[in-house]
Amino acid sequence: MAIEKKLDCVILGLLAHEELTGYEIKNRIDKSLKYFWNASFGSIYPTLNQLVENKLATKRCVKDGNRQKNIYTITKEGKNHLQVWLRQPVVKDELRYETLLKVFFGNEAGAKQTIVQIKSFKQKIEDELPYLLFAKENLEKHMNQDKTHQYYLLTVIFGIQTYQGYIKWCNEAIKILGKE
Amino acid sequence: MAIEKKLDCVILGLLAHEELTGYEIKNRIDKSLKYFWNASFGSIYPTLNQLVENKLATKRCVKDGNRQKNIYTITKEGKNHLQVWLRQPVVKDELRYETLLKVFFGNEAGAKQTIVQIKSFKQKIEDELPYLLFAKENLEKHMNQDKTHQYYLLTVIFGIQTYQGYIKWCNEAIKILGKE
DNA sequence: CTTACCATGTAAGGCGTTACATGATTCA
DNA sequence: TGAATCATGTAACGCCTTACATGGTAAG
């Protein structure tokens, strides 16, 4: 189990806090991490099997009425793996912004078309920002309940600040391109 | 040739401006796009072959002394492909920030360790920021020479603003975690 | 009764990186 | 003569997404 595979560490990180099913892991990622990380069921379930194979987690089948759930628990080795990864220097932070690509090549499509793309980007950001602001309020309210909240809050603040910067940039860019 | 493959469009975008070799394409990407996109030789060369196969570009062999170069030129169809892509709504803007992941799971490693990661992130940003500032100055100086410069400048401004926001966040985060 | 959500998984295929392999040129 | 840069390419392999496939439960 190579340490380079991030999804392992993401899942272990979530399991370090609480036991979870694959489905719940997907939810946690979509709710809290999606602003800087994402994963699909097609990668989560196979990865969970690998974690069990490598004894970094254990699987427990639970019957909930007629429905079967697999609840995963982190092991000592899993916690150790997570610790090692957390202490290692970051390998790569990666941005893949298609919007920026389209702005970069904007001369080919013209200012009008580029403004359309920027406005659409701005809209997406403005739609998502309220969720981040809501998350911030919530975390601040329940700050004392869980030590993890402080760390979650930091990532939320990162998101808010970045998004507000994006909106500012969008406005500037639209103004500059509008002058043509 | 599916429109979803971004590297095609990146290369076509660069070729729309000037004829280039694979090696030069790699350089352009590393110099100007790396803040929001990247690519390796292992993907660039095969993609160039595909572009030629699909008649979106042509290949011309040139002898430079004893050395062989392949110079690629965009075709009409290639320009059309690029146009179509530029007009399509953005499919996905994607962030994969390992640093944020390590902050999110910071409770597992503790405040001290998390601060180390944030400081290292800050350092990287501070190291790269001068190149962006330099690029900005340069582009502003030669603004009239090429209409593409305006668009390049917008992406540079995006980078500068984002990076300055990151540094601000790093300082706040270090302060908050330092209080523990 | 049907929609949304809970829940798990597989298969195909794409995209991309790293490492390997090769060789010319330029400059110190 | 050795390092850096110019220049091209392949092979192995990993990671991930999409689409497919299945079925229970809850609420309206």
JSON list of C-alpha atoms in Angstrom, two decimals, chain B:
[
{"chain": "B", "resi": 1, "resn": "MET", "atom": "CA", "xyz": [-11.65, 13.06, -31.29]},
{"chain": "B", "resi": 2, "resn": "ALA", "atom": "CA", "xyz": [-13.85, 13.77, -28.35]},
{"chain": "B", "resi": 3, "resn": "ILE", "atom": "CA", "xyz": [-14.07, 17.38, -27.28]},
{"chain": "B", "resi": 4, "resn": "GLU", "atom": "CA", "xyz": [-13.71, 16.34, -23.63]},
{"chain": "B", "resi": 5, "resn": "LYS", "atom": "CA", "xyz": [-9.98, 15.79, -23.83]},
{"chain": "B", "resi": 6, "resn": "LYS", "atom": "CA", "xyz": [-8.50, 19.03, -22.60]},
{"chain": "B", "resi": 7, "resn": "LEU", "atom": "CA", "xyz": [-4.92, 18.51, -23.62]},
{"chain": "B", "resi": 8, "resn": "ASP", "atom": "CA", "xyz": [-6.01, 18.53, -27.27]},
{"chain": "B", "resi": 9, "resn": "CYS", "atom": "CA", "xyz": [-7.52, 21.94, -26.73]},
{"chain": "B", "resi": 10, "resn": "VAL", "atom": "CA", "xyz": [-4.56, 23.24, -24.79]},
{"chain": "B", "resi": 11, "resn": "ILE", "atom": "CA", "xyz": [-2.20, 22.27, -27.60]},
{"chain": "B", "resi": 12, "resn": "LEU", "atom": "CA", "xyz": [-4.53, 23.60, -30.27]},
{"chain": "B", "resi": 13, "resn": "GLY", "atom": "CA", "xyz": [-4.81, 26.83, -28.32]},
{"chain": "B", "resi": 14, "resn": "LEU", "atom": "CA", "xyz": [-1.05, 27.21, -28.32]},
{"chain": "B", "resi": 15, "resn": "LEU", "atom": "CA", "xyz": [-0.76, 26.25, -31.99]},
{"chain": "B", "resi": 16, "resn": "ALA", "atom": "CA", "xyz": [-3.45, 28.77, -32.89]},
{"chain": "B", "resi": 17, "resn": "HIS", "atom": "CA", "xyz": [-0.97, 31.46, -31.90]},
{"chain": "B", "resi": 18, "resn": "GLU", "atom": "CA", "xyz": [2.19, 30.01, -33.45]},
{"chain": "B", "resi": 19, "resn": "GLU", "atom": "CA", "xyz": [3.75, 26.88, -34.92]},
{"chain": "B", "resi": 20, "resn": "LEU", "atom": "CA", "xyz": [5.52, 24.86, -32.26]},
{"chain": "B", "resi": 21, "resn": "THR", "atom": "CA", "xyz": [7.46, 21.67, -31.59]},
{"chain": "B", "resi": 22, "resn": "GLY", "atom": "CA", "xyz": [6.41, 19.27, -28.85]},
{"chain": "B", "resi": 23, "resn": "TYR", "atom": "CA", "xyz": [9.30, 20.47, -26.79]},
{"chain": "B", "resi": 24, "resn": "GLU", "atom": "CA", "xyz": [8.27, 24.08, -27.15]},
{"chain": "B", "resi": 25, "resn": "ILE", "atom": "CA", "xyz": [4.70, 23.21, -26.24]},
{"chain": "B", "resi": 26, "resn": "LYS", "atom": "CA", "xyz": [5.95, 21.68, -23.01]},
{"chain": "B", "resi": 27, "resn": "ASN", "atom": "CA", "xyz": [7.88, 24.89, -22.30]},
{"chain": "B", "resi": 28, "resn": "ARG", "atom": "CA", "xyz": [4.89, 27.12, -22.95]},
{"chain": "B", "resi": 29, "resn": "ILE", "atom": "CA", "xyz": [2.79, 25.04, -20.59]},
{"chain": "B", "resi": 30, "resn": "ASP", "atom": "CA", "xyz": [5.45, 25.05, -17.88]},
{"chain": "B", "resi": 31, "resn": "LYS", "atom": "CA", "xyz": [5.99, 28.77, -18.17]},
{"chain": "B", "resi": 32, "resn": "SER", "atom": "CA", "xyz": [2.54, 30.21, -18.64]},
{"chain": "B", "resi": 33, "resn": "LEU", "atom": "CA", "xyz": [-0.07, 27.62, -17.80]},
{"chain": "B", "resi": 34, "resn": "LYS", "atom": "CA", "xyz": [1.42, 25.68, -14.93]},
{"chain": "B", "resi": 35, "resn": "TYR", "atom": "CA", "xyz": [-0.42, 27.74, -12.34]},
{"chain": "B", "resi": 36, "resn": "PHE", "atom": "CA", "xyz": [-3.68, 26.22, -13.49]},
{"chain": "B", "resi": 37, "resn": "TRP", "atom": "CA", "xyz": [-2.72, 23.40, -15.86]},
{"chain": "B", "resi": 38, "resn": "ASN", "atom": "CA", "xyz": [0.12, 21.02, -16.54]},
{"chain": "B", "resi": 39, "resn": "ALA", "atom": "CA", "xyz": [1.19, 18.25, -18.86]},
{"chain": "B", "resi": 40, "resn": "SER", "atom": "CA", "xyz": [4.12, 15.87, -19.31]},
{"chain": "B", "resi": 41, "resn": "PHE", "atom": "CA", "xyz": [6.03, 14.84, -22.42]},
{"chain": "B", "resi": 42, "resn": "GLY", "atom": "CA", "xyz": [4.47, 11.42, -22.01]},
{"chain": "B", "resi": 43, "resn": "SER", "atom": "CA", "xyz": [1.08, 12.90, -22.77]},
{"chain": "B", "resi": 44, "resn": "ILE", "atom": "CA", "xyz": [2.08, 15.69, -25.15]},
{"chain": "B", "resi": 45, "resn": "TYR", "atom": "CA", "xyz": [3.80, 13.61, -27.83]},
{"chain": "B", "resi": 46, "resn": "PRO", "atom": "CA", "xyz": [1.06, 10.98, -28.14]},
{"chain": "B", "resi": 47, "resn": "THR", "atom": "CA", "xyz": [-1.56, 13.72, -28.19]},
{"chain": "B", "resi": 48, "resn": "LEU", "atom": "CA", "xyz": [0.28, 15.49, -31.02]},
{"chain": "B", "resi": 49, "resn": "ASN", "atom": "CA", "xyz": [0.14, 12.28, -33.05]},
{"chain": "B", "resi": 50, "resn": "GLN", "atom": "CA", "xyz": [-3.57, 12.02, -32.41]},
{"chain": "B", "resi": 51, "resn": "LEU", "atom": "CA", "xyz": [-4.10, 15.60, -33.52]},
{"chain": "B", "resi": 52, "resn": "VAL", "atom": "CA", "xyz": [-2.33, 14.85, -36.81]},
{"chain": "B", "resi": 53, "resn": "GLU", "atom": "CA", "xyz": [-4.31, 11.62, -37.27]},
{"chain": "B", "resi": 54, "resn": "ASN", "atom": "CA", "xyz": [-7.49, 13.57, -36.78]},
{"chain": "B", "resi": 55, "resn": "LYS", "atom": "CA", "xyz": [-6.33, 16.32, -39.15]},
{"chain": "B", "resi": 56, "resn": "LEU", "atom": "CA", "xyz": [-6.54, 18.97, -36.47]},
{"chain": "B", "resi": 57, "resn": "ALA", "atom": "CA", "xyz": [-2.84, 19.70, -36.97]},
{"chain": "B", "resi": 58, "resn": "THR", "atom": "CA", "xyz": [-0.12, 18.94, -39.50]},
{"chain": "B", "resi": 59, "resn": "LYS", "atom": "CA", "xyz": [3.43, 17.80, -38.82]},
{"chain": "B", "resi": 60, "resn": "ARG", "atom": "CA", "xyz": [6.45, 19.14, -40.66]},
{"chain": "B", "resi": 61, "resn": "CYS", "atom": "CA", "xyz": [9.91, 17.65, -40.23]},
{"chain": "B", "resi": 62, "resn": "VAL", "atom": "CA", "xyz": [12.72, 20.17, -40.22]},
{"chain": "B", "resi": 63, "resn": "LYS", "atom": "CA", "xyz": [16.44, 19.48, -40.17]},
{"chain": "B", "resi": 64, "resn": "ASP", "atom": "CA", "xyz": [18.36, 21.82, -37.94]},
{"chain": "B", "resi": 65, "resn": "GLY", "atom": "CA", "xyz": [21.94, 20.72, -38.64]},
{"chain": "B", "resi": 66, "resn": "ASN", "atom": "CA", "xyz": [22.01, 17.10, -37.58]},
{"chain": "B", "resi": 67, "resn": "ARG", "atom": "CA", "xyz": [19.02, 17.49, -35.35]},
{"chain": "B", "resi": 68, "resn": "GLN", "atom": "CA", "xyz": [15.45, 16.68, -36.32]},
{"chain": "B", "resi": 69, "resn": "LYS", "atom": "CA", "xyz": [12.53, 18.78, -35.23]},
{"chain": "B", "resi": 70, "resn": "ASN", "atom": "CA", "xyz": [8.83, 18.20, -35.75]},
{"chain": "B", "resi": 71, "resn": "ILE", "atom": "CA", "xyz": [6.97, 21.43, -36.14]},
{"chain": "B", "resi": 72, "resn": "TYR", "atom": "CA", "xyz": [3.22, 21.32, -35.72]},
{"chain": "B", "resi": 73, "resn": "THR", "atom": "CA", "xyz": [0.74, 23.63, -37.38]},
{"chain": "B", "resi": 74, "resn": "ILE", "atom": "CA", "xyz": [-2.95, 23.95, -36.66]},
{"chain": "B", "resi": 75, "resn": "THR", "atom": "CA", "xyz": [-5.38, 23.23, -39.52]},
{"chain": "B", "resi": 76, "resn": "LYS", "atom": "CA", "xyz": [-8.72, 24.84, -40.30]},
{"chain": "B", "resi": 77, "resn": "GLU", "atom": "CA", "xyz": [-10.44, 21.89, -38.70]},
{"chain": "B", "resi": 78, "resn": "GLY", "atom": "CA", "xyz": [-8.20, 22.30, -35.69]},
{"chain": "B", "resi": 79, "resn": "LYS", "atom": "CA", "xyz": [-9.18, 25.94, -35.38]},
{"chain": "B", "resi": 80, "resn": "ASN", "atom": "CA", "xyz": [-12.78, 24.93, -35.65]},
{"chain": "B", "resi": 81, "resn": "HIS", "atom": "CA", "xyz": [-12.38, 22.31, -32.94]},
{"chain": "B", "resi": 82, "resn": "LEU", "atom": "CA", "xyz": [-10.81, 24.91, -30.69]},
{"chain": "B", "resi": 83, "resn": "GLN", "atom": "CA", "xyz": [-13.61, 27.38, -31.40]},
{"chain": "B", "resi": 84, "resn": "VAL", "atom": "CA", "xyz": [-16.27, 24.84, -30.53]},
{"chain": "B", "resi": 85, "resn": "TRP", "atom": "CA", "xyz": [-14.55, 24.03, -27.27]},
{"chain": "B", "resi": 86, "resn": "LEU", "atom": "CA", "xyz": [-14.05, 27.67, -26.32]},
{"chain": "B", "resi": 87, "resn": "ARG", "atom": "CA", "xyz": [-17.75, 28.32, -26.79]},
{"chain": "B", "resi": 88, "resn": "GLN", "atom": "CA", "xyz": [-18.87, 25.34, -24.76]},
{"chain": "B", "resi": 89, "resn": "PRO", "atom": "CA", "xyz": [-19.66, 25.83, -21.10]},
{"chain": "B", "resi": 90, "resn": "VAL", "atom": "CA", "xyz": [-16.91, 24.75, -18.73]},
{"chain": "B", "resi": 91, "resn": "VAL", "atom": "CA", "xyz": [-17.38, 21.15, -17.67]},
{"chain": "B", "resi": 92, "resn": "LYS", "atom": "CA", "xyz": [-15.30, 21.08, -14.54]},
{"chain": "B", "resi": 93, "resn": "ASP", "atom": "CA", "xyz": [-12.94, 23.27, -12.58]},
{"chain": "B", "resi": 94, "resn": "GLU", "atom": "CA", "xyz": [-10.97, 21.12, -10.28]},
{"chain": "B", "resi": 95, "resn": "LEU", "atom": "CA", "xyz": [-8.84, 21.71, -7.24]},
{"chain": "B", "resi": 96, "resn": "ARG", "atom": "CA", "xyz": [-6.77, 18.92, -5.67]},
{"chain": "B", "resi": 97, "resn": "TYR", "atom": "CA", "xyz": [-5.09, 20.49, -2.74]},
{"chain": "B", "resi": 98, "resn": "GLU", "atom": "CA", "xyz": [-3.23, 17.96, -0.66]},
{"chain": "B", "resi": 99, "resn": "THR", "atom": "CA", "xyz": [-2.36, 20.75, 1.74]},
{"chain": "B", "resi": 100, "resn": "LEU", "atom": "CA", "xyz": [-6.02, 21.41, 2.46]},
{"chain": "B", "resi": 101, "resn": "LEU", "atom": "CA", "xyz": [-6.54, 17.70, 3.00]},
{"chain": "B", "resi": 102, "resn": "LYS", "atom": "CA", "xyz": [-3.80, 17.71, 5.62]},
{"chain": "B", "resi": 103, "resn": "VAL", "atom": "CA", "xyz": [-5.30, 20.74, 7.28]},
{"chain": "B", "resi": 104, "resn": "PHE", "atom": "CA", "xyz": [-8.75, 19.15, 7.27]},
{"chain": "B", "resi": 105, "resn": "PHE", "atom": "CA", "xyz": [-7.36, 16.09, 9.05]},
{"chain": "B", "resi": 106, "resn": "GLY", "atom": "CA", "xyz": [-5.10, 18.26, 11.17]},
{"chain": "B", "resi": 107, "resn": "ASN", "atom": "CA", "xyz": [-6.61, 17.11, 14.44]},
{"chain": "B", "resi": 108, "resn": "GLU", "atom": "CA", "xyz": [-5.01, 13.70, 13.88]},
{"chain": "B", "resi": 109, "resn": "ALA", "atom": "CA", "xyz": [-1.53, 15.13, 13.62]},
{"chain": "B", "resi": 110, "resn": "GLY", "atom": "CA", "xyz": [-1.94, 18.09, 15.94]},
{"chain": "B", "resi": 111, "resn": "ALA", "atom": "CA", "xyz": [-1.58, 21.83, 15.59]},
{"chain": "B", "resi": 112, "resn": "LYS", "atom": "CA", "xyz": [2.21, 21.85, 15.49]},
{"chain": "B", "resi": 113, "resn": "GLN", "atom": "CA", "xyz": [2.44, 19.47, 12.58]},
{"chain": "B", "resi": 114, "resn": "THR", "atom": "CA", "xyz": [-0.35, 21.25, 10.72]},
{"chain": "B", "resi": 115, "resn": "ILE", "atom": "CA", "xyz": [1.48, 24.54, 11.11]},
{"chain": "B", "resi": 116, "resn": "VAL", "atom": "CA", "xyz": [4.54, 22.93, 9.54]},
{"chain": "B", "resi": 117, "resn": "GLN", "atom": "CA", "xyz": [2.49, 21.96, 6.49]},
{"chain": "B", "resi": 118, "resn": "ILE", "atom": "CA", "xyz": [0.90, 25.39, 6.20]},
{"chain": "B", "resi": 119, "resn": "LYS", "atom": "CA", "xyz": [4.29, 27.10, 6.45]},
{"chain": "B", "resi": 120, "resn": "SER", "atom": "CA", "xyz": [5.67, 24.90, 3.73]},
{"chain": "B", "resi": 121, "resn": "PHE", "atom": "CA", "xyz": [2.66, 25.73, 1.55]},
{"chain": "B", "resi": 122, "resn": "LYS", "atom": "CA", "xyz": [3.19, 29.41, 2.24]},
{"chain": "B", "resi": 123, "resn": "GLN", "atom": "CA", "xyz": [6.83, 29.13, 1.28]},
{"chain": "B", "resi": 124, "resn": "LYS", "atom": "CA", "xyz": [6.01, 27.56, -2.06]},
{"chain": "B", "resi": 125, "resn": "ILE", "atom": "CA", "xyz": [3.52, 30.30, -2.82]},
{"chain": "B", "resi": 126, "resn": "GLU", "atom": "CA", "xyz": [5.95, 33.03, -1.81]},
{"chain": "B", "resi": 127, "resn": "ASP", "atom": "CA", "xyz": [8.61, 31.48, -4.04]},
{"chain": "B", "resi": 128, "resn": "GLU", "atom": "CA", "xyz": [6.35, 31.47, -7.06]},
{"chain": "B", "resi": 129, "resn": "LEU", "atom": "CA", "xyz": [4.68, 34.82, -6.58]},
{"chain": "B", "resi": 130, "resn": "PRO", "atom": "CA", "xyz": [7.64, 36.89, -7.88]},
{"chain": "B", "resi": 131, "resn": "TYR", "atom": "CA", "xyz": [7.49, 35.07, -11.23]},
{"chain": "B", "resi": 132, "resn": "LEU", "atom": "CA", "xyz": [3.84, 36.01, -11.54]},
{"chain": "B", "resi": 133, "resn": "LEU", "atom": "CA", "xyz": [4.55, 39.62, -10.61]},
{"chain": "B", "resi": 134, "resn": "PHE", "atom": "CA", "xyz": [7.37, 39.70, -13.14]},
{"chain": "B", "resi": 135, "resn": "ALA", "atom": "CA", "xyz": [5.11, 38.24, -15.81]},
{"chain": "B", "resi": 136, "resn": "LYS", "atom": "CA", "xyz": [2.53, 40.90, -15.04]},
{"chain": "B", "resi": 137, "resn": "GLU", "atom": "CA", "xyz": [4.99, 43.74, -15.47]},
{"chain": "B", "resi": 138, "resn": "ASN", "atom": "CA", "xyz": [6.27, 42.29, -18.69]},
{"chain": "B", "resi": 139, "resn": "LEU", "atom": "CA", "xyz": [2.84, 41.79, -20.16]},
{"chain": "B", "resi": 140, "resn": "GLU", "atom": "CA", "xyz": [1.76, 45.29, -19.20]},
{"chain": "B", "resi": 141, "resn": "LYS", "atom": "CA", "xyz": [4.85, 46.75, -20.87]},
{"chain": "B", "resi": 142, "resn": "HIS", "atom": "CA", "xyz": [4.20, 44.96, -24.15]},
{"chain": "B", "resi": 143, "resn": "MET", "atom": "CA", "xyz": [0.46, 45.16, -24.08]},
{"chain": "B", "resi": 144, "resn": "ASN", "atom": "CA", "xyz": [0.03, 46.65, -27.53]},
{"chain": "B", "resi": 145, "resn": "GLN", "atom": "CA", "xyz": [2.22, 44.15, -29.34]},
{"chain": "B", "resi": 146, "resn": "ASP", "atom": "CA", "xyz": [-0.17, 41.26, -29.25]},
{"chain": "B", "resi": 147, "resn": "LYS", "atom": "CA", "xyz": [-3.88, 41.01, -28.54]},
{"chain": "B", "resi": 148, "resn": "THR", "atom": "CA", "xyz": [-3.30, 37.74, -26.73]},
{"chain": "B", "resi": 149, "resn": "HIS", "atom": "CA", "xyz": [-1.38, 39.59, -24.01]},
{"chain": "B", "resi": 150, "resn": "GLN", "atom": "CA", "xyz": [-4.55, 40.95, -22.49]},
{"chain": "B", "resi": 151, "resn": "TYR", "atom": "CA", "xyz": [-5.86, 37.44, -21.94]},
{"chain": "B", "resi": 152, "resn": "TYR", "atom": "CA", "xyz": [-2.56, 36.15, -20.61]},
{"chain": "B", "resi": 153, "resn": "LEU", "atom": "CA", "xyz": [-2.53, 39.09, -18.23]},
{"chain": "B", "resi": 154, "resn": "LEU", "atom": "CA", "xyz": [-5.95, 38.20, -16.88]},
{"chain": "B", "resi": 155, "resn": "THR", "atom": "CA", "xyz": [-4.76, 34.72, -15.93]},
{"chain": "B", "resi": 156, "resn": "VAL", "atom": "CA", "xyz": [-1.65, 36.19, -14.34]},
{"chain": "B", "resi": 157, "resn": "ILE", "atom": "CA", "xyz": [-3.76, 38.61, -12.30]},
{"chain": "B", "resi": 158, "resn": "PHE", "atom": "CA", "xyz": [-5.91, 35.67, -11.25]},
{"chain": "B", "resi": 159, "resn": "GLY", "atom": "CA", "xyz": [-2.80, 33.88, -10.05]},
{"chain": "B", "resi": 160, "resn": "ILE", "atom": "CA", "xyz": [-1.43, 36.87, -8.18]},
{"chain": "B", "resi": 161, "resn": "GLN", "atom": "CA", "xyz": [-4.69, 37.58, -6.43]},
{"chain": "B", "resi": 162, "resn": "THR", "atom": "CA", "xyz": [-5.23, 33.96, -5.52]},
{"chain": "B", "resi": 163, "resn": "TYR", "atom": "CA", "xyz": [-1.69, 33.59, -4.23]},
{"chain": "B", "resi": 164, "resn": "GLN", "atom": "CA", "xyz": [-1.91, 36.74, -2.16]},
{"chain": "B", "resi": 165, "resn": "GLY", "atom": "CA", "xyz": [-5.14, 35.41, -0.70]},
{"chain": "B", "resi": 166, "resn": "TYR", "atom": "CA", "xyz": [-3.40, 32.15, 0.12]},
{"chain": "B", "resi": 167, "resn": "ILE", "atom": "CA", "xyz": [-0.62, 33.93, 1.97]},
{"chain": "B", "resi": 168, "resn": "LYS", "atom": "CA", "xyz": [-3.16, 35.89, 3.98]},
{"chain": "B", "resi": 169, "resn": "TRP", "atom": "CA", "xyz": [-4.97, 32.67, 4.86]},
{"chain": "B", "resi": 170, "resn": "CYS", "atom": "CA", "xyz": [-1.72, 30.98, 5.84]},
{"chain": "B", "resi": 171, "resn": "ASN", "atom": "CA", "xyz": [-0.92, 33.77, 8.27]},
{"chain": "B", "resi": 172, "resn": "GLU", "atom": "CA", "xyz": [-4.36, 33.62, 9.83]},
{"chain": "B", "resi": 173, "resn": "ALA", "atom": "CA", "xyz": [-4.30, 29.85, 10.08]},
{"chain": "B", "resi": 174, "resn": "ILE", "atom": "CA", "xyz": [-0.85, 29.80, 11.68]},
{"chain": "B", "resi": 175, "resn": "LYS", "atom": "CA", "xyz": [-2.02, 32.38, 14.18]},
{"chain": "B", "resi": 176, "resn": "ILE", "atom": "CA", "xyz": [-5.15, 30.47, 15.09]},
{"chain": "B", "resi": 177, "resn": "LEU", "atom": "CA", "xyz": [-3.36, 27.14, 15.45]},
{"chain": "B", "resi": 178, "resn": "GLY", "atom": "CA", "xyz": [-0.51, 28.76, 17.33]},
{"chain": "B", "resi": 179, "resn": "LYS", "atom": "CA", "xyz": [-2.85, 29.75, 20.16]},
{"chain": "B", "resi": 180, "resn": "GLU", "atom": "CA", "xyz": [-3.27, 26.15, 21.26]}
]
